[in-house]
Short mmCIF file of C-alpha atoms in Angstrom, two decimals:
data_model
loop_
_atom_site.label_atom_id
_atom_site.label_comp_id
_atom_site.label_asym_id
_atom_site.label_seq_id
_atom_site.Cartn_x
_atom_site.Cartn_y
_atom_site.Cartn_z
CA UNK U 1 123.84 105.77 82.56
CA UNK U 2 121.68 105.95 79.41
CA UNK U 3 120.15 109.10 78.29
CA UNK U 4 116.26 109.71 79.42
CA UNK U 5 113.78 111.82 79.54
CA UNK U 6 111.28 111.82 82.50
CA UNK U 7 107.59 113.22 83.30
CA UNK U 8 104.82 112.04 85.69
CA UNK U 9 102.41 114.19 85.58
CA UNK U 10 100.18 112.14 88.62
CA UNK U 11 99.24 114.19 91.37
CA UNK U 12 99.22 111.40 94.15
CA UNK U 13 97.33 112.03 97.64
CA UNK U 14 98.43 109.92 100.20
CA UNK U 15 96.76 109.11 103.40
CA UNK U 16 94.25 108.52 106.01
CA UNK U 17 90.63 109.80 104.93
CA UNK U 18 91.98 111.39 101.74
CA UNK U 19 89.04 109.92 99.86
CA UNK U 20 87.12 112.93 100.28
CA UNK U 21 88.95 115.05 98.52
CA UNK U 22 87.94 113.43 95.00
CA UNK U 23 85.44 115.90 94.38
CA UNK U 24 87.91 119.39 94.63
CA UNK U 25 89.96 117.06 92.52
CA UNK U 26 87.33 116.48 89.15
CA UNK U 27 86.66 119.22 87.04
CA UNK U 28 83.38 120.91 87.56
CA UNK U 29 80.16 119.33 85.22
CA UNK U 30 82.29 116.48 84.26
CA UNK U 31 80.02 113.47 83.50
CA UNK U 32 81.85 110.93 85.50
CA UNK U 33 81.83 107.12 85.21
CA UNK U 34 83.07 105.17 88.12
CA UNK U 35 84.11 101.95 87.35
CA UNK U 36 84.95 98.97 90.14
CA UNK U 37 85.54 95.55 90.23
CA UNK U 38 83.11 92.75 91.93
CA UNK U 39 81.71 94.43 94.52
CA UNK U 40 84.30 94.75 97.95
CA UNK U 41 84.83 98.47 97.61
CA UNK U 42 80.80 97.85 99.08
CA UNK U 43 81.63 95.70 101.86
CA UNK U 44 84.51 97.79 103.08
CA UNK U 45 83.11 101.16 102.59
CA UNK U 46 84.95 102.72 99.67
CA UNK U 47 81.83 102.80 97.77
CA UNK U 48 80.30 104.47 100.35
CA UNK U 49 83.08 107.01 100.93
CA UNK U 50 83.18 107.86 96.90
CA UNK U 51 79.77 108.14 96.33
CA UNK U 52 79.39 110.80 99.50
CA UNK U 53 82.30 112.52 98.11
CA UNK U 54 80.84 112.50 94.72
CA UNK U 55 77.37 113.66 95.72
CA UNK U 56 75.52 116.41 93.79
CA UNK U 57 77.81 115.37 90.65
CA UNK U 58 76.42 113.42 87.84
CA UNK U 59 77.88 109.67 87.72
CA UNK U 60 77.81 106.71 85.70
CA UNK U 61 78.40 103.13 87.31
CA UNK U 62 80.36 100.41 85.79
CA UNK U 63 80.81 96.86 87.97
CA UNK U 64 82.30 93.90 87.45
CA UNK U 65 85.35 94.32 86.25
CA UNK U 66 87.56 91.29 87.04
CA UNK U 67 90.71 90.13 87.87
CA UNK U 68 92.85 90.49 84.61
CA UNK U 69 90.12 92.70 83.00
CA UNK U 70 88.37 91.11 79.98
CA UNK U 71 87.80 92.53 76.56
CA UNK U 72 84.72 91.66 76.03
CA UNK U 73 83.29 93.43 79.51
CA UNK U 74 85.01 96.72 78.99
CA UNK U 75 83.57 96.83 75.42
CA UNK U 76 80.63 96.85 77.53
CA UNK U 77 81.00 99.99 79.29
CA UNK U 78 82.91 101.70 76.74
CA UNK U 79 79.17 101.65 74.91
CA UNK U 80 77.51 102.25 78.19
CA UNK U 81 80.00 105.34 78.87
CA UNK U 82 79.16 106.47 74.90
CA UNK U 83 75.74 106.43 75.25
CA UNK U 84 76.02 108.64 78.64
CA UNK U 85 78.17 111.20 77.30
CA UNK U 86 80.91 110.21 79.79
CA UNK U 87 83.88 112.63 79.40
CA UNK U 88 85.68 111.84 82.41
CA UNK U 89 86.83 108.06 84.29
CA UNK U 90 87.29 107.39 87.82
CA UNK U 91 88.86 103.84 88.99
CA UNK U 92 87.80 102.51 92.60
CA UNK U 93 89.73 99.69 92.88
CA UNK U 94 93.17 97.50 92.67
CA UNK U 95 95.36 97.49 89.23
CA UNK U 96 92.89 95.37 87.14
CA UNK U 97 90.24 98.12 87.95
CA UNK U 98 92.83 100.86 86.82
CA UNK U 99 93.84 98.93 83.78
CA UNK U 100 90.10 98.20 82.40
CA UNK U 101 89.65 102.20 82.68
CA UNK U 102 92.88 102.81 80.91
CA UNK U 103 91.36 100.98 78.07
CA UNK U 104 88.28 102.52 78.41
CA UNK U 105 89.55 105.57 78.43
CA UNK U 106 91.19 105.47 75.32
CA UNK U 107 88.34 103.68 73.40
CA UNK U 108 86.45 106.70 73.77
CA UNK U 109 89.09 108.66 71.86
CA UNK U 110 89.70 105.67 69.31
CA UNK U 111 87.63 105.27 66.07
CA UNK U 112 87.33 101.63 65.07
CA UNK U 113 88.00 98.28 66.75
CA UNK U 114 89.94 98.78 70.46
CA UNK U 115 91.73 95.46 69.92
CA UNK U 116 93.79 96.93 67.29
CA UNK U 117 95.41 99.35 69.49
CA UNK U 118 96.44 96.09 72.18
CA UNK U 119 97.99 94.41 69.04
CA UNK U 120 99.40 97.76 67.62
CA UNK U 121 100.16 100.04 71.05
CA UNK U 122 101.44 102.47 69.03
CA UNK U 123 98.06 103.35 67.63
CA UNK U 124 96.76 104.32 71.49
CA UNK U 125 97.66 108.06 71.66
CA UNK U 126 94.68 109.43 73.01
CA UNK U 127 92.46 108.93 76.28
CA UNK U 128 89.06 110.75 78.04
CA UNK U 129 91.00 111.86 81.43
CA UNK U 130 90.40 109.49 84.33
CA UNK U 131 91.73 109.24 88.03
CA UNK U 132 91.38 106.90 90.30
CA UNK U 133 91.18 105.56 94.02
CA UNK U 134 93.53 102.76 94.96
CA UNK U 135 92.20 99.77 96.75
CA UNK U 136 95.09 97.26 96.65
CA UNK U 137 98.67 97.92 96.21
CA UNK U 138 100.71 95.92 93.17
CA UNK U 139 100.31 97.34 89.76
CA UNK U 140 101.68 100.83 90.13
CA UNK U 141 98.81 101.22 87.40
CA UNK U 142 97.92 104.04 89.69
CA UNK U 143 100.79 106.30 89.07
CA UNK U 144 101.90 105.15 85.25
CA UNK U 145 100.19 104.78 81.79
CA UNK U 146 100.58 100.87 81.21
CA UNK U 147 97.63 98.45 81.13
CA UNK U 148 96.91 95.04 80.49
CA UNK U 149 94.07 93.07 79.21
CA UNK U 150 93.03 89.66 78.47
CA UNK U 151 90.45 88.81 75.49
CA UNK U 152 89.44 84.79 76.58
CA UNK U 153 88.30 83.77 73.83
CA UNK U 154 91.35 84.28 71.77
CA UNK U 155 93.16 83.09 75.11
CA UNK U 156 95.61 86.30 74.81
CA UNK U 157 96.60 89.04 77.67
CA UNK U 158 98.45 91.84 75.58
CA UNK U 159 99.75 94.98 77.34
CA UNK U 160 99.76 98.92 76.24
CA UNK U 161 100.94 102.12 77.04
CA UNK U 162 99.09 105.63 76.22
CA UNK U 163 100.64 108.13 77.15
CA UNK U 164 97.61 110.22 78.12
CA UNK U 165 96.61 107.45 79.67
CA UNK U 166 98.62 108.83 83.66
CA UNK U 167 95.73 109.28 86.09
CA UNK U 168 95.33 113.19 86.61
CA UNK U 169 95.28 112.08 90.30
CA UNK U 170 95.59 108.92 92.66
CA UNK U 171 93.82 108.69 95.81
CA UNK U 172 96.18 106.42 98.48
CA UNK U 173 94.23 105.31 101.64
CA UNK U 174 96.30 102.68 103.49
CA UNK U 175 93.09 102.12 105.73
CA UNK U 176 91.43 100.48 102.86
CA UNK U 177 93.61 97.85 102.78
CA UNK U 178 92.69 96.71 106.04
CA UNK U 179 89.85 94.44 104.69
CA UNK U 180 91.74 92.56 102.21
CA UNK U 181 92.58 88.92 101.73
CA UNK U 182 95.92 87.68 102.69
CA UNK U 183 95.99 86.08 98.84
CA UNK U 184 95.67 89.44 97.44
CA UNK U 185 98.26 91.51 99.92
CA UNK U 186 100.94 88.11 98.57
CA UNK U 187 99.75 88.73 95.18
CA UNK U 188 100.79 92.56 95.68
CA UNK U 189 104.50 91.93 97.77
CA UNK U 190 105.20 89.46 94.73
CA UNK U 191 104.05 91.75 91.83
CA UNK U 192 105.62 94.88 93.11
CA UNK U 193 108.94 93.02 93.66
CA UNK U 194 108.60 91.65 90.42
CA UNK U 195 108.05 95.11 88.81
CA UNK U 196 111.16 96.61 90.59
CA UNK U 197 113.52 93.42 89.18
CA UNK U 198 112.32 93.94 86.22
CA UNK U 199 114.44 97.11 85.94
CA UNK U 200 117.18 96.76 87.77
CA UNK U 201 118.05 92.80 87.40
CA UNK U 202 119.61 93.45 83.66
CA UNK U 203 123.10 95.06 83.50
CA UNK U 204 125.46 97.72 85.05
CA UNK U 205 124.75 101.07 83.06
CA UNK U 206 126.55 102.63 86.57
CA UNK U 207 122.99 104.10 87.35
CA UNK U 208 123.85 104.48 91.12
CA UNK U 209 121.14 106.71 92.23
CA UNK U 210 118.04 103.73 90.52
CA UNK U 211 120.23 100.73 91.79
CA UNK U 212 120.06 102.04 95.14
CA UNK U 213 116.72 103.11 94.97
CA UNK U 214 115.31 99.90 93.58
CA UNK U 215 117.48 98.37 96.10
CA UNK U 216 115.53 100.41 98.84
CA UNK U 217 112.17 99.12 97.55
CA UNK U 218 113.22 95.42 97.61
CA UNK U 219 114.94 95.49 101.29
CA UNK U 220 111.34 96.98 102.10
CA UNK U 221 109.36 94.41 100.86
CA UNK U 222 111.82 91.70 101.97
CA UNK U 223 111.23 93.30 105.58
CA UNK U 224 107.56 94.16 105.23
CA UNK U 225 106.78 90.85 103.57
CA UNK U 226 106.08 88.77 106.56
CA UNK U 227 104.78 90.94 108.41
CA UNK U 228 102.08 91.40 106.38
CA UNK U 229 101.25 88.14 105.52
CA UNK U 230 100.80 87.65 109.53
CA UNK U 231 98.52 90.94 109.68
CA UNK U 232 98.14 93.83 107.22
CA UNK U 233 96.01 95.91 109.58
CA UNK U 234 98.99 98.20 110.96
CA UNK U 235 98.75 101.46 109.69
CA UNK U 236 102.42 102.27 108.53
CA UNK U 237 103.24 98.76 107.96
CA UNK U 238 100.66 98.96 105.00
CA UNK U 239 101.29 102.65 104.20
CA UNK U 240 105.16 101.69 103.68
CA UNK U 241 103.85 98.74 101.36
CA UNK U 242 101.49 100.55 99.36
CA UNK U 243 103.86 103.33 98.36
CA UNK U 244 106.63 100.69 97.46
CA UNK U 245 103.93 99.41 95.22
CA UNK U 246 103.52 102.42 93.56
CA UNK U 247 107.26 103.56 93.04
CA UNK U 248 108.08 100.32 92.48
CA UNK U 249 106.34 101.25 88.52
CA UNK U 250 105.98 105.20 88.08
CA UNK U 251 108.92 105.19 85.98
CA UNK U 252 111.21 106.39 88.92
CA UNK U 253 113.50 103.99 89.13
CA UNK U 254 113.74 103.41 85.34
CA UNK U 255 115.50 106.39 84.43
CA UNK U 256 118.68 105.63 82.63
CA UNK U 257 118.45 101.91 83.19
CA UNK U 258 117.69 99.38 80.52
CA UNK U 259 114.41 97.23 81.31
CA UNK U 260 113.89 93.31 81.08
CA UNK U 261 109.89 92.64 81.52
CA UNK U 262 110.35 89.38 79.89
CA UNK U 263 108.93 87.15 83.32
CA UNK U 264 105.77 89.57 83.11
CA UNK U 265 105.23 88.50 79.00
CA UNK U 266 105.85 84.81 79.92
CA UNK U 267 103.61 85.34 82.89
CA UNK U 268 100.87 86.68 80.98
CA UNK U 269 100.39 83.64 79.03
CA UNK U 270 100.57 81.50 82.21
CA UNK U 271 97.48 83.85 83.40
CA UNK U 272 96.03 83.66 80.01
CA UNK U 273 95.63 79.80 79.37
CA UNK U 274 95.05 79.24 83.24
CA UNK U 275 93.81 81.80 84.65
CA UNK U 276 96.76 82.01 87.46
CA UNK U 277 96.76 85.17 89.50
CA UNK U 278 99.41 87.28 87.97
CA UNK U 279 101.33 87.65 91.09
CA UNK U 280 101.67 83.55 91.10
CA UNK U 281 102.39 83.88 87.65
CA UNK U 282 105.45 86.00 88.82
CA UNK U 283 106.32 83.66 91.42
CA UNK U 284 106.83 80.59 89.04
CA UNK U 285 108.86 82.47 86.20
CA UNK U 286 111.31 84.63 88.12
CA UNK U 287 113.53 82.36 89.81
CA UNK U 288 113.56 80.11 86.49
CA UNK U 289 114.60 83.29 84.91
CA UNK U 290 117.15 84.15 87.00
CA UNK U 291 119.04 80.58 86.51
CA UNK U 292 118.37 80.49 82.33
CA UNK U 293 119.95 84.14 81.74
CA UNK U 294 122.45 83.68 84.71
CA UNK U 295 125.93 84.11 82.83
CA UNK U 296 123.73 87.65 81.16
CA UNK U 297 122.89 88.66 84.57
CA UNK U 298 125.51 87.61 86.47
CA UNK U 299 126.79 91.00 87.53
CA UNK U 300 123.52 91.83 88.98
CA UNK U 301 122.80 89.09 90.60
CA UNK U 302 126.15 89.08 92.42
CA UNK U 303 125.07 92.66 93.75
CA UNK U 304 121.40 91.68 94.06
CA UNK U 305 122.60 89.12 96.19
CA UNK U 306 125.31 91.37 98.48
CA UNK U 307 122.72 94.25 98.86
CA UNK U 308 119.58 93.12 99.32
CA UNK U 309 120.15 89.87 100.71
CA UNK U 310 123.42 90.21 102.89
CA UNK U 311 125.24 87.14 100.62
CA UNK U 312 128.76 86.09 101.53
CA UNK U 313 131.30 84.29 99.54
CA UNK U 314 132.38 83.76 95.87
CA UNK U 315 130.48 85.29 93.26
CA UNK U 316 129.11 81.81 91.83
CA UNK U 317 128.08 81.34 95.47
CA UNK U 318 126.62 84.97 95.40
CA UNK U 319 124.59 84.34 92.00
CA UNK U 320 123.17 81.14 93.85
CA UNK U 321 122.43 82.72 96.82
CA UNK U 322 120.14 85.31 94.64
CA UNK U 323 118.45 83.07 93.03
CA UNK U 324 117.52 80.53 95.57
CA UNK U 325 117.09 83.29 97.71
CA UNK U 326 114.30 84.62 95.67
CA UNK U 327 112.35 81.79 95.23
CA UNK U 328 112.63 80.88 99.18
CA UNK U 329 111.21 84.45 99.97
CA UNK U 330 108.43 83.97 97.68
CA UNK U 331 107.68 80.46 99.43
CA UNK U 332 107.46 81.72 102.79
CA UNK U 333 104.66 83.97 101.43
CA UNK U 334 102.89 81.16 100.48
CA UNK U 335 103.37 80.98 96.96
CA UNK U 336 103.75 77.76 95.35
CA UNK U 337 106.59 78.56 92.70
CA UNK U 338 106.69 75.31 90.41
CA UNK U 339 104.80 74.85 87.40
CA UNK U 340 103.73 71.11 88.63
CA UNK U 341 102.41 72.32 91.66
CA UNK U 342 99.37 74.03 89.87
CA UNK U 343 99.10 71.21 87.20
CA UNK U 344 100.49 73.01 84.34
CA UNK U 345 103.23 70.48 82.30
CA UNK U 346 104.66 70.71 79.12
CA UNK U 347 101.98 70.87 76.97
CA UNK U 348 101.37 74.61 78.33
CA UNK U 349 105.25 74.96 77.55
CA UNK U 350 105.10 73.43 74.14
CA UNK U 351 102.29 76.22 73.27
CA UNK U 352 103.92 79.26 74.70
CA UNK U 353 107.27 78.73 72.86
CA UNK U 354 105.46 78.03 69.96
CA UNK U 355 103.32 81.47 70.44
CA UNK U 356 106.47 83.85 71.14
CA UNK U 357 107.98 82.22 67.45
CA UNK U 358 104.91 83.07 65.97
CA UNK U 359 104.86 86.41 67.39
CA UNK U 360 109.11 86.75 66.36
CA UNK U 361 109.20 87.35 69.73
CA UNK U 362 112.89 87.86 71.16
CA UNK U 363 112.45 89.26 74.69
CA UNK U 364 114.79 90.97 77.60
CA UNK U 365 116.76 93.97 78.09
CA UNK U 366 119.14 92.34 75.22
CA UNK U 367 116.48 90.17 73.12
CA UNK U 368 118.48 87.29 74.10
CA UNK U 369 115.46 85.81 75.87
CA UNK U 370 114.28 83.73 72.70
CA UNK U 371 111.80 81.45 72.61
CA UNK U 372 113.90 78.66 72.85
CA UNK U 373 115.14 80.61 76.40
CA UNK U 374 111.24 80.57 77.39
CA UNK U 375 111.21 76.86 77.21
CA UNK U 376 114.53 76.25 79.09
CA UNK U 377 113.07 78.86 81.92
CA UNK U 378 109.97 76.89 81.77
CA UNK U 379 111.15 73.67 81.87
CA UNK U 380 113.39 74.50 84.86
CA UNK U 381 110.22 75.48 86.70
CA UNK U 382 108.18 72.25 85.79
#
């Protein structure tokens, strides 16, 4: 097991009408800013439930954030938030939401231009405090200090992490999720899978207690998975789900493990020049991944494949069974999981590979995922 060092300093309250308690929960005579994305925390009463909980305090809104926050929007409210004397962010909504305040947050603490600290995340070291209220489960954005944004009109989606960037607190209300649409609830089983791969689908570092764990969080999802795609209004079904979601990125199951998170980069440019959801973005990549880096992986996969799917039989036939199991459970969610199957040929290939050389990009748990890797793991997904 590698050597690590571990604090999460997110005070997470989890439950049925724990919205309430938001107000105990924010210092007193902060000016607050609540941001929110297009509108649904309205239609399913979050708003509603925030706003009474946040009565008598003085608040700033901020709407429209969207799917894969933009740049050029949360510019927008970093002035309006400037102008207000905002000293203190609350998120209502899924992981975009969270994300957008994230870089909010620390463009209030950063002098010059915010894109500089996406392209350098080492210069994002300091952030106005912010919490938030979860409305959709998949990021784990809730209970770490990553974020991701997209800037259109350079076409790029570029990632950082601040480390005062932790929510103080995370409200968790599975009955929120009641109202959400099935795309959304596939989206979040896909991402949060994705997320827990991520760091344990590398190597054998003989970090028993995070295999198991992470192994725990996929057999859930596995199980949960079709269930809620048939209905996501039973209570502990979704409650289950949405704390899977969040351990599945708090850092937990990271400890002493090495990390991979190249799907997610090759994702992001998937989302980036066509807008795909970043679950389906997921969907496409990981299976493709799994085949390209198979001899790297192979280890793994053979004890992906015994634990979490119940695989019998050689280890090559183990290995297989991973990987075609993986892309099968991610089909009977409804995702479409080839590149040709949402229009996107070689062109989009040809520009990403050329992108990661540009960048000197060499990504993985071992760097050995070079570009010319992206374009075989592409390719295998056309």
């Amino acid at each position: 097991m590698n050597n690590f060092t571990f604090c999460n300093p997110t005070k997470l309250i989890f439950g049925k009408g724990t919205i309430a308690r938001i107000a105990r929960e924010i210092p007193t005579g902060a000016k607050i800013m609540m941001t929110y994305g297009g509108g649904s925390i309205r239609r399913n009463g979050v708003y509603d439930q925030v706003t009474a909980a946040l009565k008598g305090r003085g608040v700033v809104e901020f709407g429209g954030i969207e799917p894969n926050p933009q740049y050029e929007t949360l510019v927008k409210a970093v002035e309006l938030a400037r102008a207000e004397g905002v000293d203190f962010l609350l998120a209502v909504g899924g992981g975009s939401v969270i994300d957008g305040t994230k870089f909010i947050a620390t463009a209030l603490k950063y002098e010059g231009d915010p894109w500089d600290f996406l392209l350098d995340p080492s210069k994002a070291v300091d952030a106005v405090p912010l919490a938030t209220v979860l409305t959709l489960p998949a990021t784990g954005s809730e209970m770490n200090n990553g974020a991701v944004v997209s800037r259109k009109e350079l076409n790029e989606k570029l990632a950082f992490h601040n480390p005062k960037c932790y929510p103080l607190f995370s409200v968790l209300d599975p009955e929120v999720c009641y109202s959400l649409p099935q795309r959304q609830i596939v989206n979040g089983i896909v991402d949060s899978f994705a997320h827990t791969l991520e760091q344990y689908l590398t190597f054998d570092t003989q970090a028993m207690v995070m295999d198991r764990w992470a192994e725990g969080l996929l057999q859930t999802l596995v199980e949960l998975g079709p269930k809620l795609v048939e209905r996501h209004d039973r209570y502990d079904e979704v409650a289950n789900f949405m704390l899977t979601a969040t351990m599945a990125l708090n850092g937990f199951i990271a400890m002493g493990v090495p990390q991979d998170w190249a799907t997610h980069m090759i994702g992001h440019e998937l989302t980036a020049l066509h807008g795909l959801d970043h679950g389906v973005t997921l969907a496409i990549v990981y299976p493709g991944m799994m085949r390209v880096m198979r001899r790297e992986k192979f280890d793994k996969l053979v004890q992906y494949a015994e634990r979490v799917w119940g695989a019998t039989g050689t280890p090559e036939e183990k290995a297989e069974a991973a990987i075609v199991k993986t892309d099968e459970f991610f089909r009977a969610l409804g995702m479409k999981t080839r590149l040709s199957e949402h229009g996107i040929g070689q062109e989009t290939i040809d520009f990403i590979v050329e992108r990661f050389r540009k960048r000197g990009w060499n990504l993985g748990e071992t760097g050995k995922v070079t570009p010319e890797r992206v374009a075989e793991i592409l390719r295998e997904r056309l």
